[in-house]
mmCIF file of C-alpha atoms in Angstrom:
data_model
loop_
_atom_site.group_PDB
_atom_site.id
_atom_site.type_symbol
_atom_site.label_atom_id
_atom_site.label_comp_id
_atom_site.label_asym_id
_atom_site.label_seq_id
_atom_site.Cartn_x
_atom_site.Cartn_y
_atom_site.Cartn_z
ATOM 1 C CA MET A 1 0.070 0.022 -0.006
ATOM 2 C CA ASN A 2 2.881 2.360 0.740
ATOM 3 C CA CYS A 3 4.229 1.717 -2.656
ATOM 4 C CA LEU A 4 0.919 2.664 -4.225
ATOM 5 C CA TRP A 5 0.739 5.772 -2.143
ATOM 6 C CA GLU A 6 4.242 6.795 -3.134
ATOM 7 C CA GLN A 7 3.359 6.173 -6.756
ATOM 8 C CA ILE A 8 0.273 8.282 -6.492
ATOM 9 C CA MET A 9 2.286 11.118 -4.720
ATOM 10 C CA LEU A 10 4.864 10.912 -7.428
ATOM 11 C CA GLU A 11 2.345 11.130 -10.135
ATOM 12 C CA MET A 12 0.734 14.097 -8.449
ATOM 13 C CA GLN A 13 4.020 15.736 -8.130
ATOM 14 C CA VAL A 14 4.779 15.196 -11.874
ATOM 15 C CA GLN A 15 1.344 16.670 -12.718
ATOM 16 C CA MET A 16 2.049 19.640 -10.460
ATOM 17 C CA GLU A 17 5.411 20.306 -12.121
ATOM 18 C CA LYS A 18 3.794 20.012 -15.556
ATOM 19 C CA MET A 19 1.055 22.421 -14.428
ATOM 20 C CA GLN A 20 3.702 24.813 -13.198
ATOM 21 C CA THR A 21 5.737 24.522 -16.307
ATOM 22 C CA SER A 22 2.601 24.985 -18.390
ATOM 23 C CA LYS A 23 1.544 28.029 -16.357
ATOM 24 C CA THR A 24 5.084 29.387 -16.492
ATOM 25 C CA ALA A 25 5.130 28.972 -20.249
ATOM 26 C CA GLU A 26 1.698 30.702 -20.466
ATOM 27 C CA ILE A 27 2.894 33.608 -18.318
ATOM 28 C CA GLU A 28 6.122 33.909 -20.348
ATOM 29 C CA ALA A 29 4.073 33.932 -23.652
ATOM 30 C CA GLN A 30 1.819 36.637 -22.187
ATOM 31 C CA VAL A 31 4.662 38.746 -21.090
ATOM 32 C CA GLU A 32 6.389 38.278 -24.530
ATOM 33 C CA MET A 33 3.193 39.375 -26.261
ATOM 34 C CA HIS A 34 2.865 42.453 -23.981
ATOM 35 C CA VAL A 35 6.583 43.355 -24.567
ATOM 36 C CA THR A 36 6.173 43.107 -28.338
ATOM 37 C CA GLN A 37 2.994 45.234 -28.141
ATOM 38 C CA LEU A 38 4.857 47.891 -26.148
ATOM 39 C CA GLN A 39 7.772 47.763 -28.523
ATOM 40 C CA ASP A 40 5.418 48.173 -31.472
ATOM 41 C CA THR A 41 3.638 51.120 -29.731
ATOM 42 C CA MET A 42 6.944 52.849 -28.869
ATOM 43 C CA GLN A 43 8.242 52.304 -32.433
ATOM 44 C CA ALA A 44 5.056 53.845 -33.909
ATOM 45 C CA GLU A 45 5.190 56.749 -31.537
ATOM 46 C CA LYS A 46 8.867 57.314 -32.369
ATOM 47 C CA GLU A 47 8.100 57.247 -36.066
ATOM 48 C CA GLN A 48 5.276 59.645 -35.595
ATOM 49 C CA GLU A 49 7.418 62.076 -33.624
ATOM 50 C CA LEU A 50 10.190 61.796 -36.227
ATOM 51 C CA ALA A 51 7.749 62.574 -38.977
ATOM 52 C CA SER A 52 6.423 65.523 -37.055
ATOM 53 C CA LEU A 53 10.048 66.821 -36.503
ATOM 54 C CA LYS A 54 10.834 66.318 -40.222
ATOM 55 C CA GLN A 55 7.630 68.247 -41.200
ATOM 56 C CA CYS A 56 8.484 71.071 -38.869
ATOM 57 C CA TYR A 57 12.172 71.105 -40.021
ATOM 58 C CA SER A 58 10.987 70.948 -43.607
ATOM 59 C CA HIS A 59 8.540 73.891 -43.112
ATOM 60 C CA ASN A 60 11.186 76.021 -41.313
ATOM 61 C CA ASN A 61 13.791 75.123 -43.970
ATOM 62 C CA LYS A 62 11.485 75.873 -46.829
ATOM 63 C CA ASN A 63 10.739 79.387 -45.317
ATOM 64 C CA GLY A 64 14.459 79.889 -44.906
ATOM 65 C CA GLN A 65 15.116 78.725 -48.449
ATOM 66 C CA VAL A 66 12.422 81.106 -49.800
ATOM 67 C CA GLN A 67 13.964 83.935 -47.844
ATOM 68 C CA GLN A 68 17.409 83.063 -49.295
ATOM 69 C CA LEU A 69 16.111 82.892 -52.786
ATOM 70 C CA LEU A 70 14.340 86.282 -52.370
ATOM 71 C CA LYS A 71 17.574 87.734 -51.053
ATOM 72 C CA GLU A 72 19.536 86.268 -53.956
ATOM 73 C CA ARG A 73 17.198 87.155 -56.813
ATOM 74 C CA LEU A 74 15.563 90.322 -55.566
ATOM 75 C CA ASP A 75 17.873 91.539 -52.866
ATOM 76 C CA ILE A 76 14.952 91.301 -50.396
ATOM 77 C CA THR A 77 16.027 90.327 -46.894
ATOM 78 C CA GLN A 78 12.611 90.844 -45.170
ATOM 79 C CA ASP A 79 9.056 90.465 -46.388
ATOM 80 C CA ILE A 80 8.559 94.233 -45.786
ATOM 81 C CA ASN A 81 11.328 94.994 -48.386
ATOM 82 C CA ILE A 82 9.007 93.764 -51.166
ATOM 83 C CA ILE A 83 7.072 97.088 -50.795
ATOM 84 C CA THR A 84 10.195 99.266 -51.057
ATOM 85 C CA HIS A 85 11.611 97.129 -53.961
ATOM 86 C CA GLU A 86 11.955 98.538 -57.452
ATOM 87 C CA LEU A 87 8.530 98.689 -59.244
ATOM 88 C CA ALA A 88 7.762 97.093 -62.517
ATOM 89 C CA ASP A 89 7.183 99.426 -65.394
ATOM 90 C CA VAL A 90 3.387 100.010 -65.661
ATOM 91 C CA ALA A 91 3.464 100.037 -69.459
ATOM 92 C CA GLU A 92 5.426 96.812 -69.624
ATOM 93 C CA VAL A 93 2.993 95.206 -67.186
ATOM 94 C CA HIS A 94 0.014 96.354 -69.362
ATOM 95 C CA LYS A 95 1.605 95.000 -72.500
ATOM 96 C CA TYR A 96 2.359 91.695 -70.935
ATOM 97 C CA LYS A 97 -1.111 91.426 -69.550
ATOM 98 C CA TYR A 98 -2.625 91.783 -73.122
ATOM 99 C CA GLU A 99 0.051 89.585 -74.690
ATOM 100 C CA ASP A 100 1.839 92.490 -76.452
ATOM 101 C CA GLY A 101 5.006 92.442 -74.322
ATOM 102 C CA PRO A 102 7.712 89.965 -73.316
ATOM 103 C CA GLY A 103 6.853 89.984 -69.615
ATOM 104 C CA PRO A 104 9.218 90.122 -66.651
ATOM 105 C CA ASP A 105 12.984 89.898 -67.272
ATOM 106 C CA PRO A 106 14.045 86.714 -65.489
ATOM 107 C CA THR A 107 17.503 88.248 -64.849
ATOM 108 C CA ASN A 108 16.031 91.463 -63.212
ATOM 109 C CA LEU A 109 12.813 90.447 -61.489
ATOM 110 C CA VAL A 110 10.508 93.311 -60.394
ATOM 111 C CA PHE A 111 7.050 92.873 -58.919
ATOM 112 C CA ASP A 112 3.952 94.855 -60.105
ATOM 113 C CA LEU A 113 3.128 96.274 -56.641
ATOM 114 C CA THR A 114 0.160 98.167 -57.981
ATOM 115 C CA ARG A 115 -1.769 94.957 -58.060
ATOM 116 C CA ASN A 116 -2.032 91.786 -56.030
ATOM 117 C CA HIS A 117 0.062 88.650 -56.362
ATOM 118 C CA SER A 118 -2.289 86.935 -58.806
ATOM 119 C CA THR A 119 -1.743 89.154 -61.873
ATOM 120 C CA PRO A 120 -0.168 87.481 -64.826
ATOM 121 C CA TRP A 121 2.979 89.560 -64.259
ATOM 122 C CA ASN A 122 3.420 88.624 -60.637
ATOM 123 C CA MET A 123 2.437 85.044 -61.086
ATOM 124 C CA PHE A 124 5.114 84.685 -63.781
ATOM 125 C CA ILE A 125 7.655 85.775 -61.183
ATOM 126 C CA LEU A 126 6.209 83.716 -58.393
ATOM 127 C CA ASN A 127 6.176 80.665 -60.622
ATOM 128 C CA LEU A 128 9.688 81.279 -61.798
ATOM 129 C CA LEU A 129 10.924 81.429 -58.192
ATOM 130 C CA THR A 130 8.959 78.317 -57.392
ATOM 131 C CA GLN A 131 10.613 76.458 -60.177
ATOM 132 C CA GLU A 132 14.025 77.806 -59.108
ATOM 133 C CA LEU A 133 13.370 76.675 -55.501
ATOM 134 C CA GLN A 134 12.314 73.222 -56.704
ATOM 135 C CA GLU A 135 15.450 72.887 -58.805
ATOM 136 C CA ARG A 136 17.577 73.822 -55.803
ATOM 137 C CA CYS A 137 15.678 71.228 -53.770
ATOM 138 C CA VAL A 138 16.598 68.451 -56.299
ATOM 139 C CA GLU A 139 20.168 69.573 -56.693
ATOM 140 C CA GLU A 140 20.733 69.755 -52.883
ATOM 141 C CA GLN A 141 18.855 66.512 -52.375
ATOM 142 C CA TRP A 142 16.585 67.844 -49.648
ATOM 143 C CA VAL A 143 15.092 65.160 -47.481
ATOM 144 C CA ILE A 144 11.399 66.186 -47.964
ATOM 145 C CA MET A 145 10.115 67.465 -51.301
ATOM 146 C CA GLN A 146 7.231 69.822 -51.193
ATOM 147 C CA SER A 147 4.589 70.545 -53.849
ATOM 148 C CA ASP A 148 4.845 73.716 -56.133
ATOM 149 C CA ASN A 149 1.582 74.872 -54.429
ATOM 150 C CA TYR A 150 3.208 74.655 -50.986
ATOM 151 C CA ILE A 151 6.074 76.659 -52.083
ATOM 152 C CA LEU A 152 3.921 79.150 -54.038
ATOM 153 C CA ASP A 153 1.897 79.695 -50.841
ATOM 154 C CA ILE A 154 5.009 80.714 -48.901
ATOM 155 C CA LEU A 155 5.989 83.067 -51.795
ATOM 156 C CA ARG A 156 2.486 84.588 -51.797
ATOM 157 C CA ASP A 157 2.642 85.151 -48.055
ATOM 158 C CA CYS A 158 5.971 87.019 -48.512
ATOM 159 C CA TYR A 159 4.318 89.177 -51.180
ATOM 160 C CA LYS A 160 1.096 90.071 -49.219
#
């Protein structure tokens, strides 16, 4: 009878060890799953923050690049300087508007400050500057490329 009793106790001990091993494996699997989820969440948050920083850098960099382009092409160092900048010849602007004139001189850009930014004369200049900035973006291999409309909006804001 003792032998039977010992055998039963041994079997119970084996079963308990199996249950503990099984429970330990289950807990380890749950911990591993939670760790993986946390790592994924942290990675997603990190990527989102990085994208946000890149966007912020890109916007600030684009504004800086627009200012640099205006300084190089028009000798305008601040937005307010557009107002005091040399004016386009009214007769030339009129001729260009009615397709009788050549339009702005790409080597000597001057805005028509008697009108808003959306006149054919001013849009020619803004589009030319946008194209130049996009070319610079490609040449210098900027990290984030922006649409022409985005850059044009920055230029329009400078003109206002």
